[in-house]
CSV table of C-alpha atoms and ligand atoms in Angstrom, one decimal:
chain,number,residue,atom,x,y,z
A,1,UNK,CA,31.4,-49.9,34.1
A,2,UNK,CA,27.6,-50.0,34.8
A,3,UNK,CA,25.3,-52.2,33.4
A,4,UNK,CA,23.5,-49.1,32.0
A,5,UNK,CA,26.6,-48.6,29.6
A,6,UNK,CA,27.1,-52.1,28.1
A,7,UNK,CA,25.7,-52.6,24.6
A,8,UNK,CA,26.0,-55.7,22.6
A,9,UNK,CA,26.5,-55.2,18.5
A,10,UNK,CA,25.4,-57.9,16.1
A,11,UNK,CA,27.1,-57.0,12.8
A,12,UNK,CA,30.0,-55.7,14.8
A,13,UNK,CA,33.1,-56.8,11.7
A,14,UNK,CA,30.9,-55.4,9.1
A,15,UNK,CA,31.1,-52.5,7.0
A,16,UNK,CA,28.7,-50.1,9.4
A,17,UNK,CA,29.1,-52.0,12.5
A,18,UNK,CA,33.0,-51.8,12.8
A,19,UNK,CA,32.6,-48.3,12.8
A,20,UNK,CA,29.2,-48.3,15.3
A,21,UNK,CA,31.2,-50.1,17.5
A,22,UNK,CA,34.1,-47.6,17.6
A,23,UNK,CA,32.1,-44.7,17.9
A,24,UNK,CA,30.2,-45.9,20.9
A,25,UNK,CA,33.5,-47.1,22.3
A,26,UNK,CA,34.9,-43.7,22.0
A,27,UNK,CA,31.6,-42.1,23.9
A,28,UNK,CA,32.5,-44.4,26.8
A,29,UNK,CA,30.6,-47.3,26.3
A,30,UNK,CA,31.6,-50.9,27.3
A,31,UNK,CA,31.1,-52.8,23.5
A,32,UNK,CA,30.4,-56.5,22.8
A,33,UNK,CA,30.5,-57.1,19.3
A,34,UNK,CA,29.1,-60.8,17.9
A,35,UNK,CA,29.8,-61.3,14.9
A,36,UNK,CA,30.1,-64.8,12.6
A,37,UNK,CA,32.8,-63.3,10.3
A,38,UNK,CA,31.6,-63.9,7.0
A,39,UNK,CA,33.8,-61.6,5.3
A,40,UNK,CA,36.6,-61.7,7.4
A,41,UNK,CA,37.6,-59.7,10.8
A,42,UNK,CA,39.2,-56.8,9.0
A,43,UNK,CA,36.5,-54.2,10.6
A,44,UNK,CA,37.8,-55.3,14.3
A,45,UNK,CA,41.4,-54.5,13.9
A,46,UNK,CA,41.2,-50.6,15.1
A,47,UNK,CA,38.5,-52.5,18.1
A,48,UNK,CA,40.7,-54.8,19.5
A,49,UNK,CA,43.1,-52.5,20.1
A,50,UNK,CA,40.4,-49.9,22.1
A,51,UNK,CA,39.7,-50.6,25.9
A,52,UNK,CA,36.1,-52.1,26.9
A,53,UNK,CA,36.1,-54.2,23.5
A,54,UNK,CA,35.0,-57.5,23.6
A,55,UNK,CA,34.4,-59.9,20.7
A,56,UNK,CA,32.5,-62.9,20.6
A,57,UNK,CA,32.3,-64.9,17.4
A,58,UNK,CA,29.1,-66.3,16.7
A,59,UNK,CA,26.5,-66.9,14.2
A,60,UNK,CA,23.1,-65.3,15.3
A,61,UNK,CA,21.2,-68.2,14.1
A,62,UNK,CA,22.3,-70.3,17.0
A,63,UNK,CA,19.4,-69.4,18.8
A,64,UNK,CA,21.4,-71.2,22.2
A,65,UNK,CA,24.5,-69.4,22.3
A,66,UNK,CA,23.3,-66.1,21.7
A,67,UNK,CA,21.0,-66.7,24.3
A,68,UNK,CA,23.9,-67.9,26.9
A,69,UNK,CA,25.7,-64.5,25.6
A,70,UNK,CA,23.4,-62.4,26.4
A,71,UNK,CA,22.2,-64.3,29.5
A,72,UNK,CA,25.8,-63.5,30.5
A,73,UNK,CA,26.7,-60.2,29.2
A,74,UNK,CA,23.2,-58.5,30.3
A,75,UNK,CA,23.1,-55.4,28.0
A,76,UNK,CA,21.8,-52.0,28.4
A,77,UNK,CA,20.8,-51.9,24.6
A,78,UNK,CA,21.2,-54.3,21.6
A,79,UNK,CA,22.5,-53.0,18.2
A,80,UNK,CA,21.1,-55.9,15.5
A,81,UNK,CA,23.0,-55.3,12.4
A,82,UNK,CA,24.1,-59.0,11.6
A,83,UNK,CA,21.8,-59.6,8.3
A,84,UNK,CA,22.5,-60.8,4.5
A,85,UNK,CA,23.2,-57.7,2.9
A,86,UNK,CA,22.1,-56.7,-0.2
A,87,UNK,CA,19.8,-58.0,-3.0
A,88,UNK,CA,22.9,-60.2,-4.9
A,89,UNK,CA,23.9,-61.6,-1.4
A,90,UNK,CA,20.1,-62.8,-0.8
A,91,UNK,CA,20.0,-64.0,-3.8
A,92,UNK,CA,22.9,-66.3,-3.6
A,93,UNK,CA,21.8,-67.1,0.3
A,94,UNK,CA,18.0,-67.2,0.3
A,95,UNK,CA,18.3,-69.5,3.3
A,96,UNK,CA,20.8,-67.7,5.2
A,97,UNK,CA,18.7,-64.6,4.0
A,98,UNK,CA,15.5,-65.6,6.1
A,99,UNK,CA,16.9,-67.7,8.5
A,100,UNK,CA,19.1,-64.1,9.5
A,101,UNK,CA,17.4,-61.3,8.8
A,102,UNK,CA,14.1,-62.7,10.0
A,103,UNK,CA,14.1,-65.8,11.8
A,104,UNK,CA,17.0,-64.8,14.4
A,105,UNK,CA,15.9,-61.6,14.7
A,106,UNK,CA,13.0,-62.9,15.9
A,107,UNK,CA,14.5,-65.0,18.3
A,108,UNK,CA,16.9,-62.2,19.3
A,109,UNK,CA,14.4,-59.6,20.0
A,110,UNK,CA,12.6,-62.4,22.1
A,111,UNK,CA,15.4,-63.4,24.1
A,112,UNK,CA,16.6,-59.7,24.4
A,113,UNK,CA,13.0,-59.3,25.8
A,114,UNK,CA,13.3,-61.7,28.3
A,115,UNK,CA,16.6,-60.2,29.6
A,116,UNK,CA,15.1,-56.9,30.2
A,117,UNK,CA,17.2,-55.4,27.6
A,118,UNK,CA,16.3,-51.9,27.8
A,119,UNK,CA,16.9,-50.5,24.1
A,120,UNK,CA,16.7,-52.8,21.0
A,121,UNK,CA,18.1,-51.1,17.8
A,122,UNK,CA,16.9,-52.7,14.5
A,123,UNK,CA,19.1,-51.6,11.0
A,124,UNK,CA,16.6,-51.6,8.6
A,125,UNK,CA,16.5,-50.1,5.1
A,126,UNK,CA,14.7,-47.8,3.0
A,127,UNK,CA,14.9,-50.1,-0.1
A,128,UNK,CA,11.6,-51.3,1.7
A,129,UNK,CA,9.9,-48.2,-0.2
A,130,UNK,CA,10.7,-50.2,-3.4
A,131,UNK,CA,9.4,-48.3,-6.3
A,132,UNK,CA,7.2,-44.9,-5.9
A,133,UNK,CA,4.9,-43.4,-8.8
A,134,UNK,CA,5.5,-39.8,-7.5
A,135,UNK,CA,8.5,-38.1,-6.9
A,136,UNK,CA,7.0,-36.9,-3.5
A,137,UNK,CA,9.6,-37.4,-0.8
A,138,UNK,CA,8.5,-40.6,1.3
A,139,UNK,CA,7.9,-40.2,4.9
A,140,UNK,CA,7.8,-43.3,7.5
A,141,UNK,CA,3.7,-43.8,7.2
A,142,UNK,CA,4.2,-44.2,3.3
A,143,UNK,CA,3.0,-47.6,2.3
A,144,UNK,CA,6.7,-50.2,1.9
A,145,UNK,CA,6.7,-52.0,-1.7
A,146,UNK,CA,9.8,-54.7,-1.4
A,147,UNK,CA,10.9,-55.4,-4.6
A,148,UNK,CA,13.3,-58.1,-3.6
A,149,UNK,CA,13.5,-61.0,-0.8
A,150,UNK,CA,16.1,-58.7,1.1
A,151,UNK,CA,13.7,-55.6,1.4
A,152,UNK,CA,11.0,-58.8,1.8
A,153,UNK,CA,13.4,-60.3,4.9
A,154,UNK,CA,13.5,-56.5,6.2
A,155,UNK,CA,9.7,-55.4,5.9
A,156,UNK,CA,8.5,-59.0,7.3
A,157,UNK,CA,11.2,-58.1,10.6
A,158,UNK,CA,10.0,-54.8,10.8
A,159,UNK,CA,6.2,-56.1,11.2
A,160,UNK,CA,7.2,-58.5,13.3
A,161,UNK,CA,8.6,-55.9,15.6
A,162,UNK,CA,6.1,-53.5,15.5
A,163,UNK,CA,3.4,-56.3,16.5
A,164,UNK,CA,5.7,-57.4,19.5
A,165,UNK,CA,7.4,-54.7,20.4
A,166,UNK,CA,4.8,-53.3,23.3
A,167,UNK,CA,7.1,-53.7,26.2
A,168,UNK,CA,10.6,-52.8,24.7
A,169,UNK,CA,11.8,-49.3,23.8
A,170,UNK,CA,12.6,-50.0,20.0
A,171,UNK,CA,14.3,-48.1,17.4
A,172,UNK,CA,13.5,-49.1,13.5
A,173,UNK,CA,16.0,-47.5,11.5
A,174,UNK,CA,15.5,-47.6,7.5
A,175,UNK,CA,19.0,-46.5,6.4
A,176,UNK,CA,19.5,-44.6,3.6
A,177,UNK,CA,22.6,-46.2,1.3
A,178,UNK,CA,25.8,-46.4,3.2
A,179,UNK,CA,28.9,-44.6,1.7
A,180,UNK,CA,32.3,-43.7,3.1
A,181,UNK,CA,35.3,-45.4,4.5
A,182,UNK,CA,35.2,-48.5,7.0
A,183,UNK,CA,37.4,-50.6,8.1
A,184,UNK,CA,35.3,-53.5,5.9
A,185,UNK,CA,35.2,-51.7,3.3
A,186,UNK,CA,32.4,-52.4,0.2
A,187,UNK,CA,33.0,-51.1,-3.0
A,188,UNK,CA,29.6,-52.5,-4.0
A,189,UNK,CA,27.8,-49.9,-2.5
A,190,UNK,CA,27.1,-47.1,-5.1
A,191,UNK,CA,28.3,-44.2,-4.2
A,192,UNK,CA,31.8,-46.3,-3.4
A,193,UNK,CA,31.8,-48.0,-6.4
A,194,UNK,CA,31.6,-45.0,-8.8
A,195,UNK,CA,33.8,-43.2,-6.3
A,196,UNK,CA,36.7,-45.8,-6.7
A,197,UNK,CA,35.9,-46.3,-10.5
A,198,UNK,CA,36.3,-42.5,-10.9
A,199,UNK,CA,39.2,-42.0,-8.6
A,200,UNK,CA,41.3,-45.0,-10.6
A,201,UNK,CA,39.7,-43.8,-14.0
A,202,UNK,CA,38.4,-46.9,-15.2
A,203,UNK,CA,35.0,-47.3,-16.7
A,204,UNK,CA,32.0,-48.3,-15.9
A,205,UNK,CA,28.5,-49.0,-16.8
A,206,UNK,CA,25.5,-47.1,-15.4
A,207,UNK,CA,21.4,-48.6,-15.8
A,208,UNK,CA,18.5,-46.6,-14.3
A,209,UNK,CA,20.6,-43.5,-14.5
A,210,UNK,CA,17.6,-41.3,-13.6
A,211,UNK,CA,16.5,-43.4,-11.0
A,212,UNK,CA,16.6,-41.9,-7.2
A,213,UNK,CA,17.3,-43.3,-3.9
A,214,UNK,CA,18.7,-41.7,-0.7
A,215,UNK,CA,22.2,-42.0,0.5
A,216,UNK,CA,24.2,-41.4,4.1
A,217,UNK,CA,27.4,-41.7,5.5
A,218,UNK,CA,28.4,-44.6,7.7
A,219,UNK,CA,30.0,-42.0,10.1
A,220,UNK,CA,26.5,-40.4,10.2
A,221,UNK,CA,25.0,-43.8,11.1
A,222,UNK,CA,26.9,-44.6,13.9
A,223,UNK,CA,26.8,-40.8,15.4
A,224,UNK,CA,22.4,-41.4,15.1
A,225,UNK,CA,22.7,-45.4,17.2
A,226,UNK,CA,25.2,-43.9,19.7
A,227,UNK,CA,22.9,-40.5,20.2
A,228,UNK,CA,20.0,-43.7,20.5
A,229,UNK,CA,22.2,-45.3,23.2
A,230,UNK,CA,23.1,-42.6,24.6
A,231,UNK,CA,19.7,-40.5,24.9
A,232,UNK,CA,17.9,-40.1,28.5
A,233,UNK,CA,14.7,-40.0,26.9
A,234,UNK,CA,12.8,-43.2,26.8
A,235,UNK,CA,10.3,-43.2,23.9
A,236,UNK,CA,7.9,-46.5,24.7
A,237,UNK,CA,6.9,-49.2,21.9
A,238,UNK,CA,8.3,-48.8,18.6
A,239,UNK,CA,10.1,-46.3,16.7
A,240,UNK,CA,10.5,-46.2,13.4
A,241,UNK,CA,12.8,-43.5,11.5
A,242,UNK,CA,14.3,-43.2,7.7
A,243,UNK,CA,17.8,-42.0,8.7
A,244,UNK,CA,19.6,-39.9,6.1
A,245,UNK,CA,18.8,-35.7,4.8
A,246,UNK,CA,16.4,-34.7,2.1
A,247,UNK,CA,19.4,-32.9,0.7
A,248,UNK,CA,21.2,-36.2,-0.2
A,249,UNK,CA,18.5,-37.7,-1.9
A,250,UNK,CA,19.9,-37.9,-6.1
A,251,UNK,CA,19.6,-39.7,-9.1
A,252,UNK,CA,22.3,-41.5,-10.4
A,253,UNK,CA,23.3,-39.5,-12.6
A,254,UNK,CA,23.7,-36.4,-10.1
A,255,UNK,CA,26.0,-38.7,-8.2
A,256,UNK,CA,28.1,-39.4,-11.3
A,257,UNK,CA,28.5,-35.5,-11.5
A,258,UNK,CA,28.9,-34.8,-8.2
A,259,UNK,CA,31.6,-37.4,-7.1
A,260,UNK,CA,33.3,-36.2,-10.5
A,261,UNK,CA,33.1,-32.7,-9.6
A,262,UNK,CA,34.2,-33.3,-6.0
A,263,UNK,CA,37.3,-34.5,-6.9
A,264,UNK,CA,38.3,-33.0,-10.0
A,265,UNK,CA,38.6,-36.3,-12.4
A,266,UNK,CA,36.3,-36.9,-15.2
A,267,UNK,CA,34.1,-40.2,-14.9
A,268,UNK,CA,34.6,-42.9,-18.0
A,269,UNK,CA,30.5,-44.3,-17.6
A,270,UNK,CA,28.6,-45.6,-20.3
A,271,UNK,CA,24.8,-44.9,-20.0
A,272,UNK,CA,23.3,-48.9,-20.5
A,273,UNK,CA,19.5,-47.5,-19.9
A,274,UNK,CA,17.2,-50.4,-18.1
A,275,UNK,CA,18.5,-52.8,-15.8
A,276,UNK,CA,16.9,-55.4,-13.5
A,277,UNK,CA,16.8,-53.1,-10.3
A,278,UNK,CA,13.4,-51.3,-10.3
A,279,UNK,CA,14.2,-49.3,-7.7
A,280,UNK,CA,13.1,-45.4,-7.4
A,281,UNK,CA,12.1,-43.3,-4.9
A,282,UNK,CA,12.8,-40.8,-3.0
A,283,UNK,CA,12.5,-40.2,1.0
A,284,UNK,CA,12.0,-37.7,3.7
A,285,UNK,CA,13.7,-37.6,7.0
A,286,UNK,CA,11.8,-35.1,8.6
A,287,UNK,CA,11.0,-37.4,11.8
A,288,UNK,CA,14.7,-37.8,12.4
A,289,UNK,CA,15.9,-34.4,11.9
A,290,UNK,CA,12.8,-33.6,14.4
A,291,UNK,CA,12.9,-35.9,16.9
A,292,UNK,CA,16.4,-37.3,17.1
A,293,UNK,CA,18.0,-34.0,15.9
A,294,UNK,CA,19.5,-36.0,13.2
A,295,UNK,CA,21.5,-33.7,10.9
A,296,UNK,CA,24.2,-35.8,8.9
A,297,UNK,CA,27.3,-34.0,8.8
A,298,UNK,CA,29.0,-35.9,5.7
A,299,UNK,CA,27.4,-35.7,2.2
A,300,UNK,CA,28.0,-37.4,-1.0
A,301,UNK,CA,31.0,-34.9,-2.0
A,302,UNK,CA,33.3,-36.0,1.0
A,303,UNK,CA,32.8,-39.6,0.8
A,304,UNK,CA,34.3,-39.1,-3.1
A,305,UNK,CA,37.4,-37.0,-1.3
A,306,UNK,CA,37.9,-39.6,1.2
A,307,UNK,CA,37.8,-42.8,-1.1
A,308,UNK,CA,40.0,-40.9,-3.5
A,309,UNK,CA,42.5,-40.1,-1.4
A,310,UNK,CA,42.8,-43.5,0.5
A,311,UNK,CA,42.8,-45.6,-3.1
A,312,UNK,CA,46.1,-43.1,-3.9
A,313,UNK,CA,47.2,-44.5,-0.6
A,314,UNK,CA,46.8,-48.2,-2.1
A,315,UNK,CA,44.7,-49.1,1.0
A,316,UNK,CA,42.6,-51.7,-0.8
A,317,UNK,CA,45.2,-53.5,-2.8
A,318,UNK,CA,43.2,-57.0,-3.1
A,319,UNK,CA,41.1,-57.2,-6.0
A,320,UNK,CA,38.2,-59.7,-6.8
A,321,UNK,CA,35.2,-59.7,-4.2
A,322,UNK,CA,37.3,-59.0,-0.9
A,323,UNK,CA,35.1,-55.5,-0.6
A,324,UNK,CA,31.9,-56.9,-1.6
A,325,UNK,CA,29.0,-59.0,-0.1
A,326,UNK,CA,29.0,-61.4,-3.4
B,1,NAD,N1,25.2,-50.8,3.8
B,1,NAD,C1,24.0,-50.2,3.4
B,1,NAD,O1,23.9,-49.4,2.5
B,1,NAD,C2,22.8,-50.5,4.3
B,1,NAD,C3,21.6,-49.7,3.9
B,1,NAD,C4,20.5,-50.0,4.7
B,1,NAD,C5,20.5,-50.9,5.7
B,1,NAD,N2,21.7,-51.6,6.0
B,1,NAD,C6,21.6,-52.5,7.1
B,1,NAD,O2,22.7,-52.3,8.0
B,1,NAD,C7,23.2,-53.5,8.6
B,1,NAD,C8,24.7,-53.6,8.3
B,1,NAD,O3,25.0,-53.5,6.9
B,1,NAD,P1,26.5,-53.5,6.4
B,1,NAD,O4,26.5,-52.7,5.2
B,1,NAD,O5,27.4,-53.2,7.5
B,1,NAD,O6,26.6,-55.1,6.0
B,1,NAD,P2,27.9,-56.1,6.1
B,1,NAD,O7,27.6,-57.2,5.2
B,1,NAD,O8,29.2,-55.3,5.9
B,1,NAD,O9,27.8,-56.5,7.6
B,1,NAD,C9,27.0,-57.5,8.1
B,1,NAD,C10,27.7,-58.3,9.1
B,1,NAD,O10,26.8,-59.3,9.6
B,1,NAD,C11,27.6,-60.5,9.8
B,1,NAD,N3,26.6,-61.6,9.7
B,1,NAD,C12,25.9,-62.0,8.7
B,1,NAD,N4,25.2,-63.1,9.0
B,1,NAD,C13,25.5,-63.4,10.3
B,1,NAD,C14,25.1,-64.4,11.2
B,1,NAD,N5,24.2,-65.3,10.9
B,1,NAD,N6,25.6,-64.4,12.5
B,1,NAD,C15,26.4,-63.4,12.9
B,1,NAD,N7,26.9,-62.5,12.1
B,1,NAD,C16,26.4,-62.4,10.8
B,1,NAD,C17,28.6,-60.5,8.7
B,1,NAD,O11,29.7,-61.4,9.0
B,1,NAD,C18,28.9,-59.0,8.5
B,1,NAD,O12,30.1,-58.7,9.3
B,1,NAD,C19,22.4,-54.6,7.9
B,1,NAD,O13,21.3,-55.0,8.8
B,1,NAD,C20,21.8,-53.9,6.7
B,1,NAD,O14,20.6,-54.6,6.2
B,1,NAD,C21,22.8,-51.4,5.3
């Protein structure tokens, strides 16, 4: 395998990594996935049984031996999805939070640069837009308004980059919110949560129920970083890119109905009006669709079929926080 075709994953047991990694596997790609294991290896089972897999467990801020890694492994293109996840998580970890979403990915970047790494790939999020007055749909050169130290952690890395990324081809990618299966699987995403709470008919509460935000499937994700590594075109300097579809931007409420709807079951909520997450706005993905030819091919709907049929499969029999980032 060439040099050309190695990329290194940070992130690689998490919920969108494990499945990053196995796409880019599957398109031929020699993988090495680093990853500290926070919440367990689960996501490298259906890895380590693929050819061209290697794992390497480390924890990103150990600016040394990430630096020996990639010293050694010489990639092609670095994924960077390692991070504290999630407003709760950063909240409980507000030193881990900076120290990983910031400070190594500083230091990554850097060292990356000094390899004469060819691609860096930087998961970002569109929770940097915060809170928006219009209901316009909110395109990359839309003004970011973090509402919380992880969008904080995100928007500080994505200056960073931009101000240093001159020399390296860089891809900023503010996700939409993940949904759909993984091998870690998080029921405290949204659309999961409802999903599994409306699939095993138990109910739950709902704040902000008008509020909108943009969602995407993890499959979806990993097709758009693969198409990245994959692409001939070299696009100098930075990139940045809201990855999702106008379609699937909705309100909560919409998602209630829809996931409902999608699988036939009626959903047990209980309205609870304001809550403590401001969050509300809604975002275009224009740029993608135009210049990646981005088109997701999974929407809310199937995710709901999916994670229905897999909890009447009693895939996820542990309860508690096993499928959760708190
Ligand atoms: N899930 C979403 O809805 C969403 C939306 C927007 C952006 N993102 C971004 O996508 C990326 C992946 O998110 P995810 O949902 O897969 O989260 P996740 O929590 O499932 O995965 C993150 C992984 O990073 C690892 N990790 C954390 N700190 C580390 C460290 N110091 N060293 C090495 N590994 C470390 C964890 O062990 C975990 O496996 C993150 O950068 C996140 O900010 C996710």
């Amino acid at each position: 395998m060439s040099e050309e075709k190695r990329v290194l994953v940070t992130g690689a047991a998490g919920y969108i990594g494990s499945g990053v990694c196995r796409k880019l596997l599957s398109e031929g790609f020699s993988v090495i996935g680093m990853d500290s294991l926070m919440y367990g290896a689960t996501g490298l089972l259906p890895l380590l049984v693929m050819p061209r897999f290697e794992f390497v467990r480390l924890d990103i801020r150990d600016h040394s031996q990430f630096q020996q890694q990639l010293d050694r492994i010489r990639p092609f293109a670095v994924v960077h999805l390692a991070a504290i996840v999630g407003d709760p998580a950063c909240k409980k970890m507000p030193e881990a939070a900076r120290q990983t979403n910031l400070d190594a990915t500083k230091a990554l970047f850097g060292v990356a640069l000094e390899n004469k790494t060819s691609r860096f790939i930087f998961a970002s999020t569109c929770s940097n837009y915060g809170l928006s007055d219009s209901m316009a749909l909110l395109s990359e050169d839309n003004a970011l308004n973090p509402l919380s130290l992880y969008a904080e952690t995100k928007v500080e890395a994505e200056r960073w980059l931009i101000d240093n990324s001159a020399t390296l081809e860089t891809y900023i990618l503010r996700f939409g919110t993940a949904h759909g299966l993984s091998a870690r699987m998080r029921f405290d995403l949204t659309v999961n949560e409802f999903a599994q709470a409306i699939a095993m008919g138990s109910p739950f509460d709902v704040y902000d129920s008008e509020t909108w935000r943009p969602y995407c499937h993890v499959n979806d994700f990993s097709d758009l970083i693969c198409h990245i590594c994959a692409d001939k075109k070299i696009r100098a300097g930075v990139n940045v890119f809201n990855v999702g579809s106008d379609e699937e931007n909705y309100r909560k409420i919409d998602l209630i109905n829809t996931i409902a709807q999608a699988t036939s079951r009626t959903a047990r909520f209980t309205d609870i009006g304001r809550g403590a997450d401001r969050r509300n706005y809604r975002v275009s993905f224009a740029k993608v669709a135009a210049e990646l030819r981005f088109k997701p091919r999974y929407g809310v709907a199937y995710s709901a079929r999916q994670i229905s049929e897999a909890l009447g499969l009693d895939l996820f029999p542990f309860h508690g926080g096993r499928y959760a980032n708190v």
